[in-house]
Amino acid sequence: MSENVKQVITSVPKEGFDGIFYPSLQKEQVIIFISGSEGGLGTGKRMGEYYQGLGYATLALGLFHTGYTSKYLSKVPIEYMERAVNWLKKGGYSKIIVDGISKGSEYALYASAVISDIKGVIARVPSYFISEGLINKRPAGNSCWSYKGNELPFTPYKIRKISKFKMLLLEKQFSLLSMNSDKNVTEDSVIPIEKIHGSILLMSTRADTIWPCDTYAEKLVERLAEKHFPYEVRHLSFQYMSHFLLPMTQKKSLKLLRILFRSERLHLQECMQERKEMENATLQFLQQTFL
């Protein structure tokens, strides 16, 4: 890596957000990546390196469980994204696309609806509404997100406690569908995605055992159609991949997926093919949106 593309570590005390910036020789274009309910920057680091290897500058944005953010997924400020966008703009990056997975896609969609400088969104296994936060892996009693000092309206969990060990014994795989299905979604918690100022790529899977993301993605598409959304929208629905719709090549990561998820075990080749299709669709979206 040359001197002018070294990583840049940011922090809440200095820049107003925790993250790792992966520069590229390509100026103006940048991707902000947001990971899911695991928090931290582990997934962000992998995606930052992945995108940087393809020639795209990338900011891995940490929402919680990082050096200067909250330990828990509870009332995380949308302002982290606002500050990150302003920081990137000052650095000459005027074309900004956000890529989020799982809870990260929830944050990405809402943040992109209130920050007009974001010109495109990739939402992997998305939700169409804001959920209750989590503290010690249990419902927090408040929202995941906050904005301008107020927690955002949220839909609570019906099931307040789940035994992951019991679930693994019964399901023979990792599954949170019982906790995340059949919620009484409140209208005020629905994400106003029609306010996004750019193209949207939704990617879901019918084999998801965390939440019914395929149904959620369809609800997003329906809402955008009803609101006469003026930008391009594409929904890719896969059949075999698990909740982790990410480009994965490391044997250790793939082995863990196959341990956790039945579909990944039973459909090795199909999952590999779908991941190639997912990567191709992502790169095509980036190329078209960055024009």
mmCIF file with all atom_site columns, C-alpha atoms in Angstrom, residues 32 34 61 63 76-83 85 98 103-121 130 145-147 152 191-193 195-197:
data_model
loop_
_atom_site.group_PDB
_atom_site.id
_atom_site.type_symbol
_atom_site.label_atom_id
_atom_site.label_alt_id
_atom_site.label_comp_id
_atom_site.label_asym_id
_atom_site.label_entity_id
_atom_site.label_seq_id
_atom_site.pdbx_PDB_ins_code
_atom_site.Cartn_x
_atom_site.Cartn_y
_atom_site.Cartn_z
_atom_site.occupancy
_atom_site.B_iso_or_equiv
_atom_site.pdbx_formal_charge
_atom_site.auth_seq_id
_atom_site.auth_comp_id
_atom_site.auth_asym_id
_atom_site.auth_atom_id
_atom_site.pdbx_PDB_model_num
ATOM 1  C CA . ILE A 1 32  ? -19.582 4.076  4.004  1.00 0.00 ? 32  ILE A CA 1
ATOM 2  C CA . ILE A 1 34  ? -22.068 -0.244 8.497  1.00 0.00 ? 34  ILE A CA 1
ATOM 3  C CA . LEU A 1 61  ? -18.352 3.392  10.465 1.00 0.00 ? 61  LEU A CA 1
ATOM 4  C CA . LEU A 1 63  ? -22.048 2.578  15.682 1.00 0.00 ? 63  LEU A CA 1
ATOM 5  C CA . VAL A 1 76  ? -27.254 5.168  18.723 1.00 0.00 ? 76  VAL A CA 1
ATOM 6  C CA . PRO A 1 77  ? -27.095 8.687  17.222 1.00 0.00 ? 77  PRO A CA 1
ATOM 7  C CA . ILE A 1 78  ? -27.826 9.218  13.527 1.00 0.00 ? 78  ILE A CA 1
ATOM 8  C CA . GLU A 1 79  ? -25.422 12.116 13.964 1.00 0.00 ? 79  GLU A CA 1
ATOM 9  C CA . TYR A 1 80  ? -22.515 9.683  13.625 1.00 0.00 ? 80  TYR A CA 1
ATOM 10 C CA . MET A 1 81  ? -23.422 9.373  9.959  1.00 0.00 ? 81  MET A CA 1
ATOM 11 C CA . GLU A 1 82  ? -23.957 13.117 9.556  1.00 0.00 ? 82  GLU A CA 1
ATOM 12 C CA . ARG A 1 83  ? -20.522 13.852 10.970 1.00 0.00 ? 83  ARG A CA 1
ATOM 13 C CA . VAL A 1 85  ? -20.497 12.522 5.693  1.00 0.00 ? 85  VAL A CA 1
ATOM 14 C CA . VAL A 1 98  ? -23.843 3.779  2.033  1.00 0.00 ? 98  VAL A CA 1
ATOM 15 C CA . LYS A 1 103 ? -29.225 -3.650 11.756 1.00 0.00 ? 103 LYS A CA 1
ATOM 16 C CA . GLY A 1 104 ? -26.670 -1.632 9.829  1.00 0.00 ? 104 GLY A CA 1
ATOM 17 C CA . SER A 1 105 ? -29.016 -1.487 6.832  1.00 0.00 ? 105 SER A CA 1
ATOM 18 C CA . GLU A 1 106 ? -31.789 -0.202 9.110  1.00 0.00 ? 106 GLU A CA 1
ATOM 19 C CA . TYR A 1 107 ? -29.499 2.608  10.232 1.00 0.00 ? 107 TYR A CA 1
ATOM 20 C CA . ALA A 1 108 ? -28.285 3.205  6.680  1.00 0.00 ? 108 ALA A CA 1
ATOM 21 C CA . LEU A 1 109 ? -31.795 3.570  5.267  1.00 0.00 ? 109 LEU A CA 1
ATOM 22 C CA . TYR A 1 110 ? -32.971 5.991  7.938  1.00 0.00 ? 110 TYR A CA 1
ATOM 23 C CA . ALA A 1 111 ? -29.772 8.052  7.884  1.00 0.00 ? 111 ALA A CA 1
ATOM 24 C CA . SER A 1 112 ? -29.892 8.276  4.084  1.00 0.00 ? 112 SER A CA 1
ATOM 25 C CA . ALA A 1 113 ? -33.478 9.530  4.320  1.00 0.00 ? 113 ALA A CA 1
ATOM 26 C CA . VAL A 1 114 ? -32.415 12.533 6.408  1.00 0.00 ? 114 VAL A CA 1
ATOM 27 C CA . ILE A 1 115 ? -28.963 13.217 4.882  1.00 0.00 ? 115 ILE A CA 1
ATOM 28 C CA . SER A 1 116 ? -29.391 14.475 1.330  1.00 0.00 ? 116 SER A CA 1
ATOM 29 C CA . ASP A 1 117 ? -25.682 14.196 0.460  1.00 0.00 ? 117 ASP A CA 1
ATOM 30 C CA . ILE A 1 118 ? -25.966 10.379 0.303  1.00 0.00 ? 118 ILE A CA 1
ATOM 31 C CA . LYS A 1 119 ? -26.517 9.410  -3.344 1.00 0.00 ? 119 LYS A CA 1
ATOM 32 C CA . GLY A 1 120 ? -27.087 5.664  -3.098 1.00 0.00 ? 120 GLY A CA 1
ATOM 33 C CA . VAL A 1 121 ? -27.846 2.900  -0.589 1.00 0.00 ? 121 VAL A CA 1
ATOM 34 C CA . ILE A 1 130 ? -36.998 0.624  13.325 1.00 0.00 ? 130 ILE A CA 1
ATOM 35 C CA . TRP A 1 145 ? -31.460 4.874  17.179 1.00 0.00 ? 145 TRP A CA 1
ATOM 36 C CA . SER A 1 146 ? -31.720 8.501  18.202 1.00 0.00 ? 146 SER A CA 1
ATOM 37 C CA . TYR A 1 147 ? -31.672 11.778 16.291 1.00 0.00 ? 147 TYR A CA 1
ATOM 38 C CA . LEU A 1 152 ? -36.677 7.393  17.176 1.00 0.00 ? 152 LEU A CA 1
ATOM 39 C CA . ILE A 1 191 ? -38.515 4.105  7.775  1.00 0.00 ? 191 ILE A CA 1
ATOM 40 C CA . PRO A 1 192 ? -39.381 7.008  5.396  1.00 0.00 ? 192 PRO A CA 1
ATOM 41 C CA . ILE A 1 193 ? -37.188 5.608  2.631  1.00 0.00 ? 193 ILE A CA 1
ATOM 42 C CA . LYS A 1 195 ? -36.941 10.642 1.224  1.00 0.00 ? 195 LYS A CA 1
ATOM 43 C CA . ILE A 1 196 ? -33.657 9.078  0.071  1.00 0.00 ? 196 ILE A CA 1
ATOM 44 C CA . HIS A 1 197 ? -31.948 11.119 -2.657 1.00 0.00 ? 197 HIS A CA 1
#
